[in-house]
Short mmCIF file of C-alpha atoms in Angstrom, two decimals:
data_model
loop_
_atom_site.label_atom_id
_atom_site.label_comp_id
_atom_site.label_asym_id
_atom_site.label_seq_id
_atom_site.Cartn_x
_atom_site.Cartn_y
_atom_site.Cartn_z
CA UNK A 1184 77.63 168.36 115.83
CA UNK A 1185 74.00 167.21 115.75
CA UNK A 1186 71.81 169.21 118.15
CA UNK A 1187 69.44 166.39 119.21
CA UNK A 1188 70.40 162.92 120.43
CA UNK A 1189 68.82 160.15 122.49
CA UNK A 1190 70.79 157.49 124.36
CA UNK A 1191 68.76 154.52 125.60
CA UNK A 1192 70.21 153.27 128.88
CA UNK A 1193 67.10 151.10 129.09
CA UNK A 1194 64.76 150.74 126.10
CA UNK A 1195 61.94 149.03 128.01
CA UNK A 1196 62.23 145.59 126.39
CA UNK A 1197 60.83 142.76 128.52
CA UNK A 1198 61.45 143.21 132.24
CA UNK A 1199 64.06 145.87 131.47
CA UNK A 1200 63.20 149.31 132.73
CA UNK A 1201 63.01 152.48 130.66
CA UNK A 1202 65.70 155.15 130.99
CA UNK A 1203 66.50 157.62 128.21
CA UNK A 1204 69.10 160.39 128.12
CA UNK A 1205 68.07 163.16 125.74
CA UNK A 1206 70.55 165.84 124.67
CA UNK A 1207 69.16 169.09 123.29
CA UNK A 1208 72.15 171.27 122.47
CA UNK A 1209 73.99 171.89 125.78
CA UNK A 1210 71.18 170.38 127.91
CA UNK A 1211 71.05 166.74 129.11
CA UNK A 1212 67.66 165.48 130.29
CA UNK A 1213 67.10 162.02 131.79
CA UNK A 1214 63.60 160.76 131.01
CA UNK A 1215 62.53 158.13 133.57
CA UNK A 1216 64.81 155.80 135.51
CA UNK A 1217 63.32 152.32 135.68
CA UNK A 1218 66.70 150.61 135.93
CA UNK A 1219 67.24 148.15 138.77
CA UNK A 1220 70.98 148.85 138.58
CA UNK A 1221 71.94 152.49 137.93
CA UNK A 1222 75.65 151.71 137.60
CA UNK A 1223 75.31 151.87 133.80
CA UNK A 1224 74.72 155.64 134.11
CA UNK A 1225 78.19 157.17 133.60
CA UNK A 1226 79.16 159.95 135.97
CA UNK A 1227 82.26 161.07 137.81
CA UNK A 1228 82.55 162.54 141.27
CA UNK A 1229 82.59 166.01 139.77
CA UNK A 1230 79.72 165.59 137.31
CA UNK A 1231 76.13 164.39 137.25
CA UNK A 1232 74.67 161.85 134.78
CA UNK A 1233 72.23 164.55 133.56
CA UNK A 1234 71.24 168.14 134.25
CA UNK A 1235 67.89 166.97 135.65
CA UNK A 1236 65.44 164.05 135.58
CA UNK A 1237 61.75 163.97 134.69
CA UNK A 1238 59.69 160.92 135.67
CA UNK A 1239 56.63 160.24 133.49
CA UNK A 1240 54.74 158.10 136.06
CA UNK A 1241 55.13 155.90 139.12
CA UNK A 1242 55.19 152.39 137.64
CA UNK A 1243 58.31 150.48 138.66
CA UNK A 1244 59.69 150.04 135.13
CA UNK A 1245 59.81 153.85 134.86
CA UNK A 1246 60.64 154.88 138.42
CA UNK A 1247 62.28 152.17 140.55
CA UNK A 1248 65.82 153.53 140.03
CA UNK A 1249 65.02 157.06 141.19
CA UNK A 1250 65.76 156.47 144.87
CA UNK A 1251 69.19 154.99 144.14
CA UNK A 1252 69.81 157.83 141.70
CA UNK A 1253 68.97 160.39 144.37
CA UNK A 1254 71.13 158.65 146.95
CA UNK A 1255 74.10 158.57 144.55
CA UNK A 1256 73.58 162.13 143.29
CA UNK A 1257 71.70 164.16 145.94
CA UNK A 1258 72.15 167.39 143.95
CA UNK A 1259 70.50 165.98 140.81
CA UNK A 1260 67.03 167.62 140.43
CA UNK A 1261 64.16 165.17 139.88
CA UNK A 1262 60.72 166.30 138.69
CA UNK A 1263 57.29 164.74 138.13
CA UNK A 1264 53.59 165.59 138.29
CA UNK A 1265 52.02 166.14 141.72
CA UNK A 1266 50.22 162.77 141.75
CA UNK A 1267 53.27 160.85 140.54
CA UNK A 1268 55.30 162.39 143.36
CA UNK A 1269 52.78 161.05 145.89
CA UNK A 1270 52.77 157.55 144.37
CA UNK A 1271 56.52 157.10 143.95
CA UNK A 1272 57.16 155.78 147.52
CA UNK A 1273 55.24 152.59 146.67
CA UNK A 1274 58.28 151.52 144.67
CA UNK A 1275 60.23 151.13 147.93
CA UNK A 1276 57.76 149.34 150.24
CA UNK A 1277 60.42 148.26 152.76
CA UNK A 1278 60.98 151.88 153.82
CA UNK A 1279 58.76 153.39 156.49
CA UNK A 1280 57.16 156.79 155.79
CA UNK A 1281 59.77 158.48 157.99
CA UNK A 1282 62.55 156.80 155.99
CA UNK A 1283 61.17 157.92 152.61
CA UNK A 1284 63.19 160.91 151.36
CA UNK A 1285 61.19 163.68 149.68
CA UNK A 1286 63.42 164.17 146.67
CA UNK A 1287 60.93 164.77 143.85
CA UNK A 1288 59.80 168.28 142.87
CA UNK A 1289 56.47 168.87 141.14
CA UNK A 1290 55.37 170.41 137.86
CA UNK A 1291 51.77 171.59 137.24
CA UNK A 1292 49.71 170.36 134.29
CA UNK A 1293 50.02 172.16 130.96
CA UNK A 1294 51.94 175.14 132.28
CA UNK A 1295 55.19 175.94 130.41
CA UNK A 1296 58.14 176.10 132.81
CA UNK A 1297 61.55 177.46 131.83
CA UNK A 1298 63.70 175.02 133.76
CA UNK A 1299 67.01 176.22 132.25
CA UNK A 1300 67.80 179.28 130.17
CA UNK A 1301 66.15 178.65 126.80
CA UNK A 1302 64.86 175.20 127.84
CA UNK A 1303 61.15 174.74 128.57
CA UNK A 1304 59.15 171.82 130.02
CA UNK A 1305 55.41 171.21 129.87
CA UNK A 1306 53.46 168.21 131.19
CA UNK A 1307 50.22 166.83 129.71
CA UNK A 1308 48.07 164.04 131.24
CA UNK A 1309 48.65 160.82 129.31
CA UNK A 1310 46.01 158.47 130.76
CA UNK A 1311 47.23 154.99 131.77
CA UNK A 1312 47.79 155.74 135.50
CA UNK A 1313 46.90 158.60 137.85
CA UNK A 1314 49.54 161.28 137.44
CA UNK A 1315 51.05 159.78 134.28
CA UNK A 1316 52.33 162.52 131.99
CA UNK A 1317 53.54 163.14 128.48
CA UNK A 1318 56.48 165.54 128.45
CA UNK A 1319 57.09 168.37 125.98
CA UNK A 1320 60.63 169.76 125.89
CA UNK A 1321 61.46 172.90 123.89
CA UNK A 1322 64.91 174.41 123.37
CA UNK A 1323 65.38 177.88 121.90
CA UNK A 1324 68.65 177.55 119.97
CA UNK A 1325 70.28 180.59 118.33
CA UNK A 1326 69.00 179.63 114.88
CA UNK A 1327 65.64 177.94 115.64
CA UNK A 1328 63.50 176.31 118.35
CA UNK A 1329 63.68 172.52 118.73
CA UNK A 1330 60.96 170.43 120.38
CA UNK A 1331 60.64 166.86 121.65
CA UNK A 1332 57.64 164.95 123.04
CA UNK A 1333 58.01 161.87 125.25
CA UNK A 1334 54.73 160.03 125.89
CA UNK A 1335 55.81 157.73 128.72
CA UNK A 1336 53.06 155.09 128.86
CA UNK A 1337 49.86 156.48 127.38
CA UNK A 1338 46.25 155.41 126.86
CA UNK A 1339 43.77 157.33 124.72
CA UNK A 1340 40.70 155.62 126.19
CA UNK A 1341 39.16 156.33 129.59
CA UNK A 1342 39.57 153.69 132.27
CA UNK A 1343 37.75 153.40 135.62
CA UNK A 1344 40.05 155.74 137.54
CA UNK A 1345 41.89 157.70 134.85
CA UNK A 1346 40.71 159.79 131.93
CA UNK A 1347 42.47 159.14 128.62
CA UNK A 1348 45.14 161.32 127.05
CA UNK A 1349 43.44 164.55 125.84
CA UNK A 1350 44.47 164.33 122.21
CA UNK A 1351 43.02 167.76 121.41
CA UNK A 1352 45.47 169.46 123.80
CA UNK A 1353 48.56 168.23 121.95
CA UNK A 1354 47.23 167.95 118.40
CA UNK A 1355 49.39 169.72 115.85
CA UNK A 1356 52.42 170.27 118.08
CA UNK A 1357 54.66 169.09 115.21
CA UNK A 1358 57.64 168.23 117.43
CA UNK A 1359 60.97 167.49 115.83
CA UNK A 1360 61.14 164.24 117.80
CA UNK A 1361 58.48 161.95 119.27
CA UNK A 1362 59.56 159.22 121.70
CA UNK A 1363 56.55 156.93 121.94
CA UNK A 1364 55.84 153.60 123.60
CA UNK A 1365 54.76 150.67 121.44
CA UNK A 1366 53.69 148.13 124.08
CA UNK A 1367 50.93 146.58 121.94
CA UNK A 1368 52.66 146.92 118.56
CA UNK A 1369 50.27 146.95 115.62
CA UNK A 1370 47.68 144.71 117.30
CA UNK A 1371 44.09 145.91 117.46
CA UNK A 1372 42.10 145.36 120.67
CA UNK A 1373 38.39 145.54 121.46
CA UNK A 1374 37.10 148.58 123.31
CA UNK A 1375 38.04 148.78 126.97
CA UNK A 1376 34.43 148.26 128.11
CA UNK A 1377 34.19 145.08 126.04
CA UNK A 1378 37.37 143.72 127.63
CA UNK A 1379 35.97 144.56 131.08
CA UNK A 1380 32.73 142.71 130.33
CA UNK A 1381 34.61 139.63 129.09
CA UNK A 1382 36.70 139.49 132.27
CA UNK A 1383 33.69 140.09 134.55
CA UNK A 1384 31.74 137.34 132.79
CA UNK A 1385 34.62 134.86 133.20
CA UNK A 1386 34.96 135.62 136.92
CA UNK A 1387 31.17 135.43 137.34
CA UNK A 1388 31.06 131.93 135.80
CA UNK A 1389 33.97 130.70 137.88
CA UNK A 1390 32.41 131.95 141.14
CA UNK A 1391 29.07 130.37 140.19
CA UNK A 1392 30.88 127.05 139.57
CA UNK A 1393 32.40 127.08 143.05
CA UNK A 1394 35.88 128.41 142.29
CA UNK A 1395 37.79 131.18 144.04
CA UNK A 1396 39.73 133.61 141.85
CA UNK A 1397 43.32 134.81 142.40
CA UNK A 1398 44.40 137.92 140.46
CA UNK A 1399 48.10 138.84 140.89
CA UNK A 1400 48.81 142.45 139.81
CA UNK A 1401 51.30 145.26 140.26
CA UNK A 1402 50.93 147.65 143.20
CA UNK A 1403 49.49 150.49 141.12
CA UNK A 1404 46.99 150.72 138.32
CA UNK A 1405 45.57 147.35 137.32
CA UNK A 1406 44.72 146.17 140.84
CA UNK A 1407 42.69 149.29 141.66
CA UNK A 1408 41.02 149.19 138.23
CA UNK A 1409 39.96 145.60 138.88
CA UNK A 1410 38.50 146.53 142.25
CA UNK A 1411 36.41 149.33 140.76
CA UNK A 1412 35.23 146.98 137.99
CA UNK A 1413 34.25 144.22 140.42
CA UNK A 1414 32.43 146.61 142.77
CA UNK A 1415 30.38 148.32 140.08
CA UNK A 1416 29.72 145.62 137.47
CA UNK A 1417 26.16 144.25 137.37
CA UNK A 1418 27.45 140.67 137.77
CA UNK A 1419 28.67 141.50 141.28
CA UNK A 1420 26.63 144.44 142.59
CA UNK A 1421 24.79 143.28 145.72
CA UNK A 1422 26.31 139.80 145.55
CA UNK A 1423 27.19 138.03 148.81
CA UNK A 1424 30.88 137.83 148.01
CA UNK A 1425 34.18 138.77 149.63
CA UNK A 1426 36.89 140.55 147.65
CA UNK A 1427 40.22 140.43 149.47
CA UNK A 1428 43.28 142.60 148.80
CA UNK A 1429 46.76 141.81 150.09
CA UNK A 1430 50.32 143.13 150.08
CA UNK A 1431 51.49 146.22 148.27
CA UNK A 1432 48.30 146.27 146.18
CA UNK A 1433 46.48 147.19 149.40
CA UNK A 1434 49.12 149.87 150.02
CA UNK A 1435 48.38 151.20 146.55
CA UNK A 1436 44.68 151.45 147.46
CA UNK A 1437 45.59 153.48 150.56
CA UNK A 1438 47.68 155.82 148.39
CA UNK A 1439 44.76 156.28 145.97
CA UNK A 1440 42.49 157.33 148.85
CA UNK A 1441 44.78 160.34 149.38
CA UNK A 1442 44.31 161.38 145.75
CA UNK A 1443 40.53 161.70 145.46
CA UNK A 1444 40.59 165.38 144.33
CA UNK A 1445 42.73 164.32 141.35
CA UNK A 1446 40.34 161.60 140.11
CA UNK A 1447 37.63 162.03 137.44
CA UNK A 1448 34.33 163.57 138.59
CA UNK A 1449 32.50 160.23 138.33
CA UNK A 1450 34.95 158.64 140.79
CA UNK A 1451 34.64 161.57 143.20
CA UNK A 1452 30.84 161.26 143.06
CA UNK A 1453 31.09 157.52 143.76
CA UNK A 1454 33.28 158.21 146.79
CA UNK A 1455 30.65 160.57 148.23
CA UNK A 1456 28.13 157.71 148.52
CA UNK A 1457 30.36 154.81 149.55
CA UNK A 1458 34.05 154.25 150.26
CA UNK A 1459 36.28 153.84 147.24
CA UNK A 1460 38.01 150.93 148.98
CA UNK A 1461 37.65 149.02 152.28
CA UNK A 1462 33.88 148.66 152.53
CA UNK A 1463 32.34 145.78 154.52
CA UNK A 1464 28.78 147.15 154.52
CA UNK A 1465 28.00 147.09 150.81
CA UNK A 1466 28.10 143.84 148.88
CA UNK A 1467 30.41 142.65 147.50
CA UNK A 1468 32.51 143.30 150.61
CA UNK A 1469 35.98 144.72 149.97
CA UNK A 1470 38.50 143.83 152.67
CA UNK A 1471 42.21 143.99 153.39
CA UNK A 1472 43.57 140.49 154.03
CA UNK A 1473 45.33 139.92 157.35
CA UNK A 1474 47.61 136.92 158.11
CA UNK A 1475 45.02 135.57 160.55
CA UNK A 1476 42.37 135.41 157.80
CA UNK A 1477 44.45 133.34 155.38
CA UNK A 1478 43.44 130.04 156.99
CA UNK A 1479 39.80 130.63 156.06
CA UNK A 1480 40.57 131.94 152.59
CA UNK A 1481 38.77 130.07 149.80
CA UNK A 1482 36.51 127.93 151.98
CA UNK A 1483 33.69 129.72 150.20
CA UNK A 1484 34.22 131.21 146.72
CA UNK A 1485 35.95 134.58 146.90
CA UNK A 1486 38.18 136.91 144.88
CA UNK A 1487 41.71 137.77 145.96
CA UNK A 1488 43.91 140.48 144.42
CA UNK A 1489 47.54 140.16 145.51
CA UNK A 1490 51.02 141.30 144.59
CA UNK A 1491 52.30 139.77 141.35
CA UNK A 1492 55.54 138.68 143.06
CA UNK A 1493 53.80 137.06 146.04
CA UNK A 1494 54.31 133.42 147.00
CA UNK A 1495 51.10 131.72 145.80
CA UNK A 1496 51.37 129.06 148.48
CA UNK A 1497 50.38 131.72 151.01
CA UNK A 1498 46.87 131.62 149.56
CA UNK A 1499 46.36 128.35 147.67
CA UNK A 1500 46.72 125.24 149.80
CA UNK A 1501 45.24 121.77 149.81
CA UNK A 1502 42.65 122.96 152.35
CA UNK A 1503 41.68 126.25 150.71
CA UNK A 1504 39.23 124.96 148.13
CA UNK A 1505 39.47 125.14 144.35
CA UNK A 1506 41.14 128.17 142.74
CA UNK A 1507 41.57 129.61 139.27
CA UNK A 1508 44.58 131.84 138.67
CA UNK A 1509 43.97 134.72 136.24
CA UNK A 1510 47.15 136.36 134.93
CA UNK A 1511 47.27 139.65 132.97
CA UNK A 1512 48.52 139.26 129.43
CA UNK A 1513 51.68 141.05 128.36
CA UNK A 1514 51.33 141.22 124.57
CA UNK A 1515 54.48 140.31 122.70
CA UNK A 1516 55.83 138.05 125.44
CA UNK A 1517 55.02 134.44 126.39
CA UNK A 1518 52.57 134.03 129.28
CA UNK A 1519 54.16 133.94 132.70
CA UNK A 1520 54.29 130.40 134.04
CA UNK A 1521 53.34 129.57 137.59
CA UNK A 1522 55.75 127.51 139.75
CA UNK A 1523 54.62 123.92 139.27
CA UNK A 1524 57.05 122.63 141.91
CA UNK A 1525 54.90 124.30 144.59
CA UNK A 1526 52.39 121.48 144.05
CA UNK A 1527 49.43 123.74 144.70
CA UNK A 1528 46.70 121.19 145.30
CA UNK A 1529 43.90 123.73 145.17
CA UNK A 1530 44.90 125.22 141.79
CA UNK A 1531 42.43 124.07 139.15
CA UNK A 1532 43.41 126.25 136.24
CA UNK A 1533 45.60 129.08 134.98
CA UNK A 1534 44.18 131.51 132.43
CA UNK A 1535 45.11 134.90 131.03
CA UNK A 1536 43.07 138.00 130.37
CA UNK A 1537 43.62 141.34 128.71
CA UNK A 1538 42.50 144.58 130.32
CA UNK A 1539 44.21 147.15 128.14
CA UNK A 1540 46.33 149.77 129.93
CA UNK A 1541 48.07 151.09 126.79
CA UNK A 1542 46.85 152.21 123.38
CA UNK A 1543 46.79 149.54 120.68
CA UNK A 1544 48.26 149.88 117.18
CA UNK A 1545 45.52 152.13 115.74
CA UNK A 1546 45.66 154.34 118.84
CA UNK A 1547 49.44 154.69 118.53
CA UNK A 1548 49.27 155.67 114.85
CA UNK A 1549 46.42 158.08 115.63
CA UNK A 1550 48.61 159.86 118.18
CA UNK A 1551 51.53 160.01 115.74
CA UNK A 1552 49.46 161.47 112.90
CA UNK A 1553 47.99 164.10 115.23
CA UNK A 1554 51.46 165.17 116.43
CA UNK A 1555 53.18 164.96 113.03
CA UNK A 1556 56.83 164.71 114.18
CA UNK A 1557 59.90 164.39 111.95
CA UNK A 1558 61.61 161.62 113.96
CA UNK A 1559 59.89 158.81 115.89
CA UNK A 1560 61.70 156.66 118.45
CA UNK A 1561 59.78 153.53 119.46
CA UNK A 1562 60.49 152.18 122.97
CA UNK A 1563 58.79 150.09 125.67
CA UNK A 1564 57.64 146.81 124.11
CA UNK A 1565 58.95 143.58 122.68
CA UNK A 1566 61.47 144.27 119.86
CA UNK A 1567 59.29 142.33 117.42
CA UNK A 1568 56.24 144.46 118.24
CA UNK A 1569 58.25 147.65 117.85
CA UNK A 1570 59.60 146.38 114.52
CA UNK A 1571 56.02 145.75 113.40
CA UNK A 1572 55.21 149.41 114.05
CA UNK A 1573 58.33 150.59 112.27
CA UNK A 1574 57.37 148.48 109.24
CA UNK A 1575 53.99 150.13 108.72
CA UNK A 1576 53.99 151.81 105.31
CA UNK A 1577 51.82 154.66 106.61
CA UNK A 1578 54.65 155.53 109.04
CA UNK A 1579 57.72 154.66 106.96
CA UNK A 1580 56.55 156.89 104.11
CA UNK A 1581 56.03 159.96 106.34
CA UNK A 1582 58.42 159.85 109.30
CA UNK A 1583 61.98 158.94 110.21
CA UNK A 1584 61.73 155.85 112.42
CA UNK A 1585 64.10 154.42 115.04
CA UNK A 1586 63.88 151.32 117.29
CA UNK A 1587 66.98 151.52 119.51
CA UNK A 1588 68.23 148.69 121.69
CA UNK A 1589 69.60 149.41 125.15
CA UNK A 1590 72.95 151.17 124.98
CA UNK A 1591 72.30 152.58 121.50
CA UNK A 1592 72.75 156.26 120.68
CA UNK A 1593 70.24 157.70 118.19
CA UNK A 1594 71.33 160.85 116.38
CA UNK A 1595 68.41 163.03 115.30
CA UNK A 1596 69.37 165.35 112.43
CA UNK A 1597 66.61 167.88 111.79
CA UNK A 1598 65.64 168.91 108.29
CA UNK A 1599 68.26 166.71 106.61
CA UNK A 1600 67.80 163.91 104.09
CA UNK A 1601 67.19 160.69 105.96
CA UNK A 1602 67.61 157.16 104.64
CA UNK A 1603 65.12 154.86 106.31
CA UNK A 1604 67.07 151.92 107.81
CA UNK A 1605 66.15 148.45 106.63
CA UNK A 1606 63.78 146.73 109.03
CA UNK A 1607 63.29 142.97 109.54
CA UNK A 1608 60.85 141.39 107.12
CA UNK A 1609 57.41 140.92 108.66
CA UNK A 1610 55.40 139.90 105.59
CA UNK A 1611 55.72 136.41 104.13
CA UNK A 1612 54.41 135.08 100.84
CA UNK A 1613 53.17 131.52 100.72
CA UNK A 1614 50.89 129.22 98.79
CA UNK A 1615 47.64 127.44 99.52
CA UNK A 1616 46.20 124.31 98.00
CA UNK A 1617 42.69 122.88 98.30
CA UNK A 1618 42.94 119.15 98.86
CA UNK A 1619 39.45 117.70 98.98
CA UNK A 1620 38.22 117.99 102.55
CA UNK A 1621 41.00 120.28 103.77
CA UNK A 1622 43.24 123.22 102.79
CA UNK A 1623 47.03 123.28 103.08
CA UNK A 1624 48.89 126.58 103.57
CA UNK A 1625 52.67 126.61 103.04
CA UNK A 1626 54.98 129.41 104.20
CA UNK A 1627 58.75 129.94 103.72
CA UNK A 1628 60.88 128.58 106.55
CA UNK A 1629 62.37 132.01 107.35
CA UNK A 1630 59.11 132.73 109.22
CA UNK A 1631 60.53 130.52 111.99
CA UNK A 1632 63.37 133.00 112.65
CA UNK A 1633 60.93 135.30 114.45
CA UNK A 1634 61.07 134.70 118.26
CA UNK A 1635 57.26 134.55 118.29
CA UNK A 1636 57.30 131.37 116.21
CA UNK A 1637 58.00 129.07 119.18
CA UNK A 1638 54.78 130.20 120.87
CA UNK A 1639 52.77 130.08 117.65
CA UNK A 1640 53.93 126.55 116.80
CA UNK A 1641 53.89 125.25 120.40
CA UNK A 1642 51.32 122.51 119.73
CA UNK A 1643 51.22 122.42 115.93
CA UNK A 1644 47.54 123.39 116.03
CA UNK A 1645 46.07 126.64 114.79
CA UNK A 1646 42.75 128.43 114.96
CA UNK A 1647 41.54 130.32 111.88
CA UNK A 1648 38.92 133.07 111.74
CA UNK A 1649 37.76 135.61 109.22
CA UNK A 1650 38.49 139.29 109.88
CA UNK A 1651 36.74 141.12 107.07
CA UNK A 1652 38.19 139.71 103.85
CA UNK A 1653 41.33 138.46 105.61
CA UNK A 1654 41.84 135.03 107.18
CA UNK A 1655 43.74 135.30 110.47
CA UNK A 1656 45.69 132.33 111.89
CA UNK A 1657 46.44 131.96 115.60
CA UNK A 1658 48.51 129.25 117.26
CA UNK A 1659 46.83 127.26 120.05
CA UNK A 1660 48.87 126.81 123.24
CA UNK A 1661 49.03 123.69 125.40
CA UNK A 1662 47.23 125.59 128.15
CA UNK A 1663 44.27 126.33 125.87
CA UNK A 1664 44.04 122.75 124.65
CA UNK A 1665 44.33 121.25 128.13
CA UNK A 1666 41.88 123.79 129.52
CA UNK A 1667 39.12 122.96 127.01
CA UNK A 1668 36.06 121.84 128.90
CA UNK A 1669 37.64 122.45 132.30
CA UNK A 1670 35.57 125.49 133.23
CA UNK A 1671 33.09 123.48 135.27
CA UNK A 1672 33.87 121.35 138.36
CA UNK A 1673 34.10 117.63 137.65
CA UNK A 1674 31.62 115.31 139.39
CA UNK A 1675 33.13 114.18 142.70
CA UNK A 1676 32.49 110.52 141.94
CA UNK A 1677 34.27 110.60 138.54
CA UNK A 1678 37.62 108.79 138.56
CA UNK A 1679 39.72 111.18 136.49
CA UNK A 1680 42.89 113.25 136.73
CA UNK A 1681 40.98 116.37 137.79
CA UNK A 1682 39.81 114.54 140.94
CA UNK A 1683 43.15 112.83 141.63
CA UNK A 1684 45.37 113.92 144.49
CA UNK A 1685 48.43 113.58 142.19
CA UNK A 1686 47.11 116.15 139.67
CA UNK A 1687 48.79 119.51 140.28
CA UNK A 1688 49.60 122.35 137.94
CA UNK A 1689 48.09 120.44 134.98
CA UNK A 1690 50.67 117.63 135.42
CA UNK A 1691 50.67 114.16 136.95
CA UNK A 1692 52.99 113.87 139.97
CA UNK A 1693 52.52 110.19 140.81
CA UNK A 1694 55.80 108.33 140.29
CA UNK A 1695 53.80 105.12 139.86
CA UNK A 1696 51.95 106.51 136.86
CA UNK A 1697 53.17 106.20 133.26
CA UNK A 1698 52.10 109.87 132.91
CA UNK A 1699 54.44 111.10 135.68
CA UNK A 1700 55.73 114.60 134.89
CA UNK A 1701 53.57 114.98 131.78
CA UNK A 1702 50.78 117.46 131.20
CA UNK A 1703 47.43 115.69 131.35
CA UNK A 1704 43.83 116.72 130.78
CA UNK A 1705 41.53 116.93 133.84
CA UNK A 1706 39.22 114.26 132.34
CA UNK A 1707 42.08 111.79 131.77
CA UNK A 1708 42.54 108.56 133.78
CA UNK A 1709 45.26 106.08 134.77
CA UNK A 1710 45.29 102.95 137.03
CA UNK A 1711 47.00 104.68 140.00
CA UNK A 1712 44.11 107.14 140.49
CA UNK A 1713 43.63 108.28 144.12
CA UNK A 1714 40.67 110.51 144.86
CA UNK A 1715 41.33 113.94 146.32
CA UNK A 1716 37.86 113.70 147.84
CA UNK A 1717 38.59 110.53 149.87
CA UNK A 1718 37.39 110.46 153.46
CA UNK A 1719 40.89 110.18 154.96
CA UNK A 1720 42.13 113.22 152.97
CA UNK A 1721 39.21 115.37 154.06
CA UNK A 1722 39.81 114.42 157.69
CA UNK A 1723 43.45 115.51 157.39
#
């Protein structure tokens, strides 16, 4: 019988949560429970689904199933870091504080704890979110000691409110098994500060052009990072501007205010001079949005951060001015589409941005080479991105790699000969031909079998750029093409789609128009044009 195994109840693909059952000899450890439905966890009335549970951090895709798990198995011990324990209740916002059961026990940072005879647990900060932890499990078997590291979500770089994973503290652990997230695959991203500056500059231009900005985010992490960026960036410091926060994102801000002693020293120093959140004295003003204030929202340019599942029609209406919707990118997956049937008359554009919360490809490989495991299990990311990581020669030649799907059991033999499983092909050989004024590049048709092809070939247009000695091709989406030149407000007197009352969600909704139902450019025109700026409409 193999001493180490990992069963993925949820491998973290797409919207699926992460939930892993690790067996180390006689011990069964459940790592995270981000399942919406815990019925897939097998257990009888006389047995528990695991000996205990450890939650890496409080994001919903890692923690939302914990309450149901506790209610079904009240005797099942659940552990996490101190900060994660305080943030977990935000996953169940419908419960009042008195209704929230205190079921999670805490572990200190970097202190080995013998949780069962011969089984030790140690938590290390992993960046990404306050309280997020990487978990080291060690089992002293009769013949040797086995070890396993689970990173949860990790980020090597510092962000506004969280210091990055301290690589020096875990360097050289040489675990037998490393379970690591691969959210960004092999892609390489600019430095975090550069991404922040790009986003701040885009918001600055939009506000200067008379637009309001809507930023839907999750309750924890990105929303609070955005607020700290907007309050401290030189584009906005001292600016006469309102930043509104609504829904469970505001609840997340309240929870952060209880955690000040756990934040980096720079954040604690900032909080000594002005409030971290909810400040109406210092510009830009940071305010919680109340239902009574929604009617005035957007009449002057403002910024609103709201829950990512919120109904956009609560904020964007035909009387609320012009808005731009900025959505966070989720690398490896198509951009989330907004509901066009809402006919949001004030929506003038939908764009995406990247503010990295996970380590990119080089950061992931850096962590792996510092830990030097025997087995690596890649989870949490699109299957194609995880396959890209598993296809890297620098990893395939050194480690034993696994990319399990949900429901798959991975056996982890230690010290035995291992045959690397065949991975999907990710490199394609083609030909190029110079034809006078242009160049043609041909690729084999099996490239279209990759699920990413539909997004790449959406419009049939590509953008090429040099990256060192390599030429990189990128597919252009309809949104990018339609959005070209739409950053600035159109002149009110111009008869074009952007000023037409039938133009909503980048489509024409006039049944009298030959363009009805089609995507159109804001500077387009048709004979049934009706101005959104007409006197009667303004009086309504």
